Amino acid sequence: MAFCSCNQFLSSTYPFPIFNKNSKSVPKFLNSRVPQSLQFQAYMSMDQCGVPLTKIKIPHILTVAGSDSGAGAGIQADIKACAARGVYCSSVITAVTAQNTVGVQGVDIVSEAFVSQQLNSVLSDMQVDVVKTGMLPSLGIVNVLCQSLRHFPVRALVVDPVMVSTSGDILAGPSILSVFREELLPMADIITPNIKEASALLGGVQLETIADMCSAAKQLHAMGPRSVLVKGGDLPDSLDAVDIFFDGKQYHELRSSRVKTHNTHGTGCTLASAIAAELAKGSPMLRAIKVAKRYVETALEYGKDIVIGNGPQGPFDHLLRLKRGLYSSTKQMEFNPSDLFLYAVTDSVMNERWGRTMTDAVKAAIEGGATIIQLREKDADTREFLETAKACVEICHFYGKPLLINDRIDVALACDADGVHVGQSDMPAHLVRTLLGPEKIIGVSCKTPEQAKQAWIDGADYIGCGGVYPTNTKANNVTVGLEGLRTVCLASNLPVVAIGGINASNARSVIELGMPNLEGVAVVSALFDRENILSETRNLHASLIQAVSKVKS
Ligand SMILES: Nc1ncnc2c1ncn2[C@@H]1O[C@H](COP(=O)(O)OP(=O)(O)OP(=O)(O)O)[C@@H](O)[C@H]1O
Ligand SMILES: Cc1ncc(CO)c(N)n1
Ligand SMILES: [Mg+2]
């Protein structure tokens, strides 16, 4: 059945018009023979491409700020901070700066008419919750912004009164001060000046102590904003990063440890965007500031050692990810279905029985021909498991083999494993994919065609199917047999690895099923509950090679 396009969809229950409300055309199918109530349900639930029309209002920040070509501050910082804090961010650009870690080499101011046009485009259409302002380089731009805000009121306004970059370059001159004081500040729910900006707004008073910051916050509050945060990132001789929040009644001293780093370019823009993000999610002001400050501190800590540029003040890591590559000895393994050929699943109880360490067992299995390792740990302490997992990642990567973690997504993330394997009662694979991201390898245990189809929809990379034969390794495990394995392979769009009671003598029957997407066998006891892992793995590998060549011939 053909359905009409998205922009003809209007919901009477949704508080905002989601799609083009000017569309007057009546959906064609309303004239067809399908009962109208059914048509409406179908219409409500999917578009012409079969895409579900789920109505979710995303918190939306509009940043009105300047572009920083070095991308540590300005619009670029705002968008990254909003992405990190899980809100949508649109952007009205007021100026384009040529800027790097050394300083600001040039500024090109966008005309007020074009700033106005951008504001109109976004505010007239996109359901903005909170506006956050940064660099507002001309009096005209501040004026058109105030006009737009009066015309399109939003839930909250966060004003970061950007004037001077940390490098000392002027981003907005004294000409804007009067319109700032008279027009913009009284509309703001919060203003977030740093020490220099607070001083400039107050006509040049010196601010050197926390008491000075409190007094400045009070005087700025008298100019009309609902609350004031004076930021102390540049407070001389302060061991902590101290900010003062004044809500008109009470002062709050917000203190965090000062991260020892030169990578602090853009902390102010980032803090203001993160405050806006929390407000858009519904937090009250003080809570929004505390969360935002904690986020800035975490991001600074995370990015304190990164090197970008040669200047005195580098950018940091808004998404807390850049550092990852530096510490892992090798990059994430790319998944190849042939990795499933001889899939070794570890068992620490068996290792104890034979008096060996996990790392020795993993090493022996790989040297014997294992093509992928899964660490399966049911009882160990998390900390002990993590340490073992880290050591095993190193070994596996040394040999160029992927390492997966059974069940424990947290451990997989913490040791930067190549992926995880989950069962039907563990976390659903689509959530695992969300948590681990697009690169990691995800395997799912499936016993039925339905489970196999779901694993594919959920974004898994492979299916583990079993128990093929009865096994003691897993209690109460249903044996699906070779026939069950065949059914799952036939139903699956994904590569399959067979598991359950497989060893060197019966592996051949599994391979001889001849299913094109059956890539290999997974084994526990046949390798690890034996005296010599190396020779057992070699044997199994040889049997598999033999079986495959027989199937091919
Ligand atoms: N080294 C640091 N460690 C922890 N927090 C810091 C550090 N430097 C700044 N901050 C915090 O970052 C936030 C931004 O304050 P800051 O005074 O740096 O703003 P700013 O001067 O406007 O920044 P920028 O102009 O670089 O964007 C404040 O909450 C401040 O306490
Ligand atoms: C564009 C821009 N906005 C704000 C700041 C303040 O950090 C900066 N350096 N550059
Ligand atoms: Mg600033």
XYZ file of C-alpha atoms and ligand atoms in Angstrom:
595
model
C 0.000 0.000 0.000
C 1.351 3.386 -0.916
C 1.209 6.006 1.794
C 1.529 9.724 1.547
C 4.702 11.625 2.267
C 5.917 12.638 5.709
C 5.102 16.282 5.353
C 1.414 15.574 5.001
C 1.372 14.044 8.450
C -0.138 16.124 11.216
C -0.719 14.868 14.703
C -3.504 16.330 16.773
C -1.938 15.074 19.989
C 1.547 16.475 19.489
C 2.152 19.912 20.982
C 4.111 21.143 17.969
C 3.371 20.811 14.270
C 6.043 18.300 13.283
C 5.748 18.606 9.556
C 4.669 21.251 7.129
C 1.350 22.452 8.448
C 0.653 24.379 5.272
C 0.173 21.193 3.282
C -3.437 21.128 2.198
C -3.492 17.986 0.081
C -5.610 15.095 1.330
C -3.787 11.758 1.455
C -4.778 9.774 -1.628
C -5.500 6.546 0.200
C -8.413 8.113 2.069
C -10.412 7.475 -1.094
C -9.448 3.801 -1.287
C -11.482 0.841 -0.051
C -9.499 0.253 3.139
C -11.625 1.209 6.177
C -10.669 4.686 7.319
C -9.817 3.758 10.898
C -7.297 1.215 9.659
C -5.926 3.646 7.127
C -5.381 6.208 9.867
C -3.522 3.776 12.112
C -1.241 2.757 9.300
C -0.809 6.374 8.339
C 0.057 7.264 11.898
C 2.650 4.568 12.190
C 4.714 4.695 9.015
C 5.609 6.815 6.027
C 5.742 5.898 2.349
C 9.042 4.053 2.779
C 7.738 1.974 5.688
C 9.715 4.110 8.161
C 7.896 4.314 11.515
C 6.761 7.846 12.307
C 7.715 7.947 15.954
C 7.057 11.319 17.498
C 9.856 12.221 19.839
C 10.530 15.794 20.797
C 14.291 16.238 20.914
C 15.650 18.974 23.225
C 16.854 21.683 20.850
C 19.445 24.389 21.447
C 20.039 27.211 19.005
C 23.501 28.672 19.314
C 23.978 32.199 17.988
C 27.743 32.528 17.856
C 30.905 32.897 15.804
C 32.752 30.201 13.917
C 36.211 29.232 15.208
C 38.248 27.777 12.346
C 40.328 25.917 14.930
C 37.072 24.366 16.180
C 37.946 24.520 19.879
C 35.544 27.347 20.724
C 32.572 29.116 19.129
C 29.920 27.376 17.068
C 32.054 24.268 16.698
C 32.458 23.838 20.473
C 28.745 24.447 20.964
C 27.715 21.768 18.472
C 30.170 19.245 19.928
C 29.080 19.992 23.507
C 25.411 19.599 22.576
C 26.156 16.339 20.768
C 28.040 15.083 23.808
C 25.195 16.094 26.112
C 22.538 14.491 23.919
C 20.611 17.462 22.518
C 20.085 18.813 19.025
C 21.964 21.989 18.137
C 21.169 24.384 15.306
C 23.454 27.321 14.600
C 23.176 30.941 13.533
C 26.630 32.231 12.620
C 27.394 35.823 13.527
C 31.030 35.982 12.442
C 33.669 33.824 10.869
C 37.023 33.921 12.613
C 40.385 32.795 11.330
C 41.652 31.324 14.569
C 44.012 28.662 15.833
C 45.806 27.694 19.035
C 48.047 30.769 18.717
C 45.300 33.380 18.493
C 42.768 35.096 16.261
C 44.230 36.086 12.902
C 41.072 37.574 11.371
C 37.380 38.232 11.865
C 34.707 38.586 9.178
C 31.420 39.813 10.612
C 28.217 38.494 9.051
C 25.766 41.267 8.085
C 22.945 41.866 10.522
C 20.429 41.258 7.713
C 21.846 37.809 7.125
C 22.019 37.000 10.843
C 18.370 38.019 10.972
C 17.556 35.746 8.052
C 19.274 32.774 9.712
C 17.433 33.453 12.978
C 14.145 33.572 11.152
C 14.840 30.336 9.283
C 15.533 28.376 12.440
C 13.175 29.995 14.939
C 10.144 30.047 12.627
C 10.375 26.340 11.927
C 12.393 24.198 14.275
C 10.898 24.325 17.797
C 13.921 25.697 19.618
C 13.818 25.179 23.389
C 16.805 27.224 24.515
C 18.879 29.911 22.785
C 22.531 30.203 23.744
C 24.529 33.190 22.556
C 28.287 33.486 22.102
C 30.187 35.998 19.966
C 27.858 38.888 19.047
C 30.287 41.181 17.255
C 28.132 44.189 16.351
C 25.462 46.358 17.859
C 23.206 45.608 14.887
C 23.509 41.867 15.441
C 22.550 42.191 19.120
C 19.558 44.274 18.040
C 18.264 41.764 15.477
C 18.773 38.953 17.978
C 16.680 40.762 20.602
C 13.981 41.427 17.992
C 13.898 37.759 16.976
C 13.695 36.604 20.578
C 10.735 38.893 21.190
C 9.057 37.584 18.047
C 9.825 33.905 18.734
C 9.985 33.441 22.502
C 11.920 30.398 23.759
C 11.964 28.592 27.096
C 15.319 29.937 28.214
C 18.099 32.263 27.094
C 21.736 31.615 28.056
C 24.023 34.568 27.307
C 27.777 33.963 27.253
C 28.981 37.554 26.831
C 32.020 36.711 24.701
C 34.294 39.731 24.323
C 37.926 38.744 24.450
C 39.475 35.412 23.493
C 41.871 33.877 25.985
C 44.651 34.794 23.562
C 43.668 38.424 24.278
C 42.053 39.132 20.903
C 38.930 41.303 20.807
C 35.829 39.409 19.630
C 33.266 42.091 20.446
C 34.238 45.698 21.098
C 32.983 48.211 23.662
C 30.346 49.482 21.179
C 28.087 46.567 22.068
C 28.230 47.150 25.824
C 25.280 49.523 26.041
C 22.880 47.395 23.995
C 24.073 44.343 25.916
C 23.278 45.984 29.234
C 20.024 47.552 28.136
C 18.485 44.949 25.835
C 20.029 41.486 25.955
C 20.964 40.978 29.601
C 17.446 41.715 30.916
C 16.103 38.952 28.638
C 18.617 36.359 29.872
C 17.890 33.526 32.289
C 21.598 33.318 32.951
C 24.708 35.191 31.847
C 28.097 33.501 32.085
C 30.890 36.112 31.941
C 34.478 35.154 32.701
C 36.449 37.479 34.948
C 37.505 39.853 32.151
C 33.998 40.010 30.695
C 32.411 40.644 34.096
C 34.908 43.429 34.571
C 34.160 44.970 31.140
C 30.381 44.834 31.697
C 30.892 46.638 34.999
C 32.987 49.380 33.423
C 36.454 48.027 34.101
C 36.580 47.116 37.808
C 39.424 44.768 38.783
C 38.345 41.265 39.870
C 40.995 39.289 41.689
C 39.377 37.349 44.495
C 36.330 35.203 45.096
C 34.825 38.067 47.083
C 35.296 40.309 44.005
C 33.520 37.685 41.884
C 30.571 37.612 44.311
C 30.264 41.361 44.279
C 30.456 41.406 40.444
C 27.752 38.723 40.230
C 25.447 40.844 42.373
C 26.035 44.013 40.340
C 25.511 42.161 37.067
C 22.307 40.669 38.426
C 21.056 44.204 38.998
C 21.297 44.741 35.207
C 18.362 42.392 34.736
C 19.351 38.787 34.039
C 17.560 36.201 36.171
C 20.884 34.724 37.329
C 24.629 35.199 36.919
C 27.570 32.807 36.789
C 30.954 34.497 37.039
C 33.517 31.966 35.789
C 36.855 31.750 37.476
C 38.838 29.711 34.961
C 41.247 32.651 34.726
C 41.240 33.526 38.434
C 44.864 34.262 39.278
C 46.619 31.902 41.710
C 43.615 29.617 42.149
C 44.389 25.951 42.642
C 40.750 25.024 42.028
C 38.423 26.047 39.204
C 35.958 28.230 41.122
C 32.802 29.795 39.662
C 30.295 31.977 41.505
C 26.586 31.565 40.850
C 24.151 34.186 42.074
C 20.415 33.630 41.617
C 19.311 36.975 43.025
C 19.042 35.651 46.561
C 21.859 33.225 47.231
C 25.487 32.803 46.227
C 26.790 29.369 45.369
C 30.502 28.727 45.167
C 31.008 25.981 42.605
C 34.404 24.443 42.970
C 36.109 21.653 41.055
C 39.703 20.552 40.886
C 41.703 22.460 38.268
C 42.837 20.144 35.485
C 46.534 20.674 34.757
C 46.481 21.261 31.040
C 47.004 23.891 28.356
C 44.028 22.497 26.437
C 41.382 24.872 27.753
C 40.466 26.793 24.605
C 36.669 26.977 24.423
C 35.798 26.009 28.006
C 33.495 29.021 28.294
C 31.504 28.268 25.115
C 31.313 24.635 26.119
C 30.087 25.381 29.621
C 27.348 27.724 28.354
C 26.192 25.178 25.745
C 26.149 22.394 28.300
C 24.076 24.579 30.659
C 21.659 25.272 27.779
C 21.497 21.538 27.041
C 20.577 20.632 30.610
C 17.964 23.421 30.740
C 16.434 22.114 27.512
C 16.229 18.656 29.087
C 14.266 20.204 31.952
C 16.826 20.700 34.732
C 16.517 23.661 37.106
C 19.310 26.234 36.757
C 21.625 25.258 39.612
C 21.499 21.580 38.666
C 22.134 22.480 34.992
C 25.249 24.455 35.963
C 26.602 21.704 38.212
C 26.163 19.053 35.517
C 27.690 21.343 32.882
C 30.702 22.135 35.064
C 31.257 18.439 35.808
C 31.076 17.754 32.063
C 33.690 20.444 31.271
C 35.981 19.093 33.975
C 35.650 15.515 32.640
C 36.270 16.614 29.062
C 39.346 18.648 30.123
C 40.702 15.703 32.084
C 40.112 13.405 29.143
C 41.791 15.700 26.635
C 44.585 17.059 28.832
C 47.415 15.338 26.933
C 46.240 15.650 23.350
C 48.360 17.747 21.023
C 46.633 19.847 18.382
C 48.470 22.969 17.206
C 51.602 24.709 18.447
C 50.057 27.628 20.314
C 49.767 28.146 24.059
C 46.122 27.048 24.390
C 44.871 23.934 22.631
C 41.383 22.509 22.162
C 40.130 19.636 24.308
C 38.024 16.559 23.667
C 34.288 17.259 23.866
C 33.263 13.748 22.906
C 35.767 12.036 25.247
C 37.032 9.787 22.476
C 40.148 11.166 20.809
C 42.500 9.591 23.313
C 41.316 6.035 22.765
C 43.529 5.320 19.779
C 46.601 6.531 21.648
C 46.427 3.929 24.351
C 45.395 0.759 22.588
C 48.428 -0.969 21.113
C 46.593 -1.691 17.876
C 43.447 -0.394 16.249
C 40.029 -2.018 16.468
C 39.974 -5.287 14.500
C 37.807 -5.284 11.420
C 35.346 -8.189 11.506
C 35.757 -10.822 8.863
C 33.300 -13.784 8.806
C 36.274 -16.149 8.344
C 37.356 -15.128 11.898
C 34.637 -17.513 13.074
C 36.516 -20.539 11.670
C 37.952 -21.732 14.977
C 36.320 -19.756 17.706
C 37.798 -20.408 21.171
C 35.640 -19.649 24.230
C 37.621 -19.568 27.476
C 36.687 -21.007 30.857
C 38.607 -20.051 33.984
C 37.378 -23.046 36.018
C 38.987 -25.333 33.446
C 42.171 -23.276 33.550
C 42.296 -23.647 37.313
C 41.761 -27.373 37.007
C 44.795 -27.593 34.748
C 46.826 -25.059 36.733
C 47.339 -22.375 34.080
C 46.602 -18.705 33.686
C 44.046 -17.271 31.301
C 46.717 -15.469 29.305
C 48.717 -18.701 28.829
C 45.557 -20.506 27.731
C 44.657 -17.785 25.219
C 48.180 -17.675 23.853
C 48.284 -21.456 23.370
C 44.884 -21.484 21.638
C 45.963 -18.781 19.178
C 49.285 -20.475 18.478
C 47.349 -23.675 17.801
C 45.158 -21.929 15.195
C 42.234 -20.260 17.027
C 40.963 -17.415 14.830
C 38.997 -15.483 17.463
C 38.819 -15.539 21.278
C 35.808 -14.997 23.505
C 36.430 -14.433 27.221
C 33.620 -16.037 29.167
C 33.674 -15.412 32.888
C 30.682 -16.251 35.029
C 31.980 -15.847 38.575
C 35.091 -13.657 38.727
C 35.149 -10.250 40.425
C 34.652 -7.469 37.926
C 38.032 -5.957 38.701
C 39.823 -9.262 38.289
C 37.923 -9.947 35.073
C 38.858 -6.506 33.731
C 42.550 -7.042 34.444
C 42.462 -10.457 32.735
C 40.542 -8.984 29.811
C 43.078 -6.167 29.343
C 45.942 -8.651 29.317
C 44.111 -10.883 26.830
C 43.331 -7.937 24.504
C 47.065 -7.284 24.338
C 47.881 -10.883 23.510
C 45.138 -11.196 20.900
C 46.133 -7.952 19.214
C 49.774 -9.006 19.203
C 48.693 -12.023 17.121
C 46.187 -10.002 15.072
C 43.145 -11.878 16.413
C 39.936 -10.255 17.693
C 38.942 -10.600 21.346
C 35.298 -10.610 22.383
C 33.817 -10.458 25.875
C 30.881 -12.628 26.829
C 27.852 -10.712 28.213
C 29.703 -7.863 29.916
C 29.362 -4.718 27.825
C 30.926 -2.661 30.627
C 34.040 -4.807 30.682
C 34.248 -4.767 26.868
C 34.164 -0.974 26.899
C 36.622 -0.659 29.754
C 39.253 -2.940 28.202
C 38.521 -1.753 24.641
C 37.817 -5.296 23.459
C 36.893 -5.812 19.812
C 33.322 -6.690 20.703
C 30.902 -8.747 22.763
C 28.852 -11.882 22.507
C 25.361 -11.787 24.055
C 22.695 -14.403 24.664
C 18.932 -14.114 24.398
C 18.594 -13.193 28.081
C 21.395 -10.590 28.017
C 21.094 -7.006 26.850
C 19.302 -6.766 23.466
C 21.780 -6.475 20.593
C 20.400 -3.149 19.330
C 21.146 -1.572 22.712
C 24.576 -3.184 22.731
C 25.170 -1.598 19.322
C 24.093 1.796 20.682
C 26.477 1.463 23.611
C 29.450 0.059 21.693
C 29.138 2.089 18.492
C 29.321 1.027 14.872
C 32.816 -0.476 14.784
C 32.625 -3.164 17.452
C 31.870 -6.806 16.722
C 28.588 -8.089 18.155
C 27.555 -11.736 18.205
C 24.211 -13.112 19.381
C 23.293 -16.666 20.464
C 20.261 -17.871 18.475
C 18.361 -21.130 18.509
C 15.494 -20.225 16.193
C 14.988 -18.579 12.784
C 13.055 -15.750 14.475
C 15.970 -15.001 16.784
C 18.330 -15.114 13.796
C 16.241 -12.578 11.877
C 16.045 -10.309 14.920
C 19.827 -10.458 15.393
C 20.248 -9.124 11.866
C 17.688 -6.362 12.380
C 19.419 -5.447 15.654
C 22.740 -4.858 13.910
C 24.661 -7.955 15.019
C 27.683 -9.162 13.020
C 27.316 -12.896 13.497
C 25.183 -15.573 15.099
C 26.305 -18.302 17.476
C 23.951 -21.275 17.070
C 23.695 -24.238 19.430
C 23.927 -26.423 21.365
C 24.579 -28.547 18.365
C 25.527 -31.494 20.596
C 24.792 -32.007 24.294
C 27.311 -30.215 26.516
C 28.134 -29.832 30.193
C 29.596 -26.343 29.784
C 26.190 -24.698 29.885
C 23.505 -25.784 32.376
C 19.954 -26.398 31.075
C 20.978 -25.696 27.522
C 18.546 -26.905 24.876
C 20.260 -28.959 22.181
C 19.102 -27.830 18.735
C 21.053 -30.510 16.884
C 22.387 -30.335 13.350
C 18.853 -29.820 12.038
C 18.303 -26.801 14.303
C 21.629 -25.397 13.130
C 20.603 -25.861 9.495
C 17.292 -24.061 10.062
C 19.030 -21.104 11.701
C 21.645 -20.921 8.917
C 18.907 -20.948 6.276
C 17.002 -18.147 8.027
C 20.064 -16.022 8.711
C 21.449 -13.106 6.729
C 24.473 -13.241 9.002
C 27.455 -15.569 9.214
C 26.949 -18.382 11.736
C 29.304 -20.187 14.084
C 28.148 -23.534 15.519
C 28.587 -24.176 19.256
C 27.868 -26.885 21.817
C 29.720 -30.157 22.414
C 31.838 -29.787 19.264
C 35.295 -31.454 19.131
C 37.829 -32.776 16.620
C 35.810 -35.940 15.954
C 32.356 -34.438 15.380
C 33.341 -31.056 13.864
C 33.378 -32.714 10.456
C 29.608 -33.511 10.555
C 28.935 -29.844 11.332
C 31.005 -28.576 8.414
C 29.533 -31.254 6.134
C 26.120 -29.650 6.541
C 27.542 -27.461 3.774
C 25.632 -24.310 4.711
C 27.264 -21.409 2.864
C 27.001 -19.013 5.812
C 28.257 -21.496 8.409
C 31.741 -20.139 8.905
C 33.139 -22.311 11.663
C 32.836 -23.890 15.076
C 33.113 -22.516 18.606
C 34.607 -24.705 21.323
C 35.228 -24.565 25.064
C 36.019 -27.942 26.667
C 37.587 -29.494 23.563
C 40.428 -26.989 23.905
C 40.506 -25.722 27.463
C 39.547 -28.828 29.450
C 42.546 -30.682 28.044
C 46.105 -30.986 29.171
C 47.672 -29.516 26.056
C 45.701 -26.637 24.533
C 48.208 -26.060 21.740
C 48.033 -29.602 20.329
C 44.239 -29.864 20.830
C 43.732 -26.652 18.894
C 46.079 -27.830 16.142
C 44.095 -31.100 15.876
C 40.775 -29.361 15.679
C 42.141 -26.896 13.129
C 43.391 -29.778 10.966
C 40.003 -31.563 11.178
C 38.219 -28.391 10.141
C 40.527 -27.813 7.166
C 40.002 -31.412 6.073
C 36.216 -31.181 6.421
C 36.087 -27.926 4.477
C 38.179 -29.284 1.618
C 35.920 -32.350 1.451
C 32.786 -30.175 1.301
C 34.348 -28.072 -1.470
C 35.412 -31.057 -3.584
N 41.919 23.968 34.059
C 40.632 23.858 34.388
N 40.202 22.783 35.109
C 38.906 22.641 35.438
N 37.962 23.521 35.087
C 38.322 24.611 34.383
C 39.670 24.839 33.984
N 39.719 26.004 33.278
C 38.459 26.461 33.228
N 37.612 25.656 33.898
C 36.172 25.806 34.072
O 35.630 25.949 32.752
C 34.522 26.809 32.775
C 34.759 27.963 31.820
O 35.471 28.973 32.482
P 36.552 29.955 31.850
O 36.841 30.973 32.885
O 37.689 29.180 31.323
O 35.715 30.552 30.639
P 36.177 31.414 29.405
O 37.335 32.272 29.775
O 34.972 32.083 28.898
O 36.669 30.283 28.367
P 37.008 30.467 26.794
O 37.076 31.925 26.522
O 38.289 29.743 26.578
O 35.898 29.816 26.061
C 34.363 27.246 34.220
O 33.427 26.388 34.874
C 35.749 27.050 34.798
O 35.738 26.867 36.187
C 34.314 32.333 17.628
C 34.714 32.358 19.056
N 33.759 32.466 19.997
C 34.101 32.470 21.301
C 35.417 32.387 21.686
C 35.773 32.429 23.166
O 36.430 31.348 23.560
C 36.395 32.282 20.673
N 37.705 32.168 20.978
N 36.009 32.266 19.380
Mg 34.526 32.884 27.248
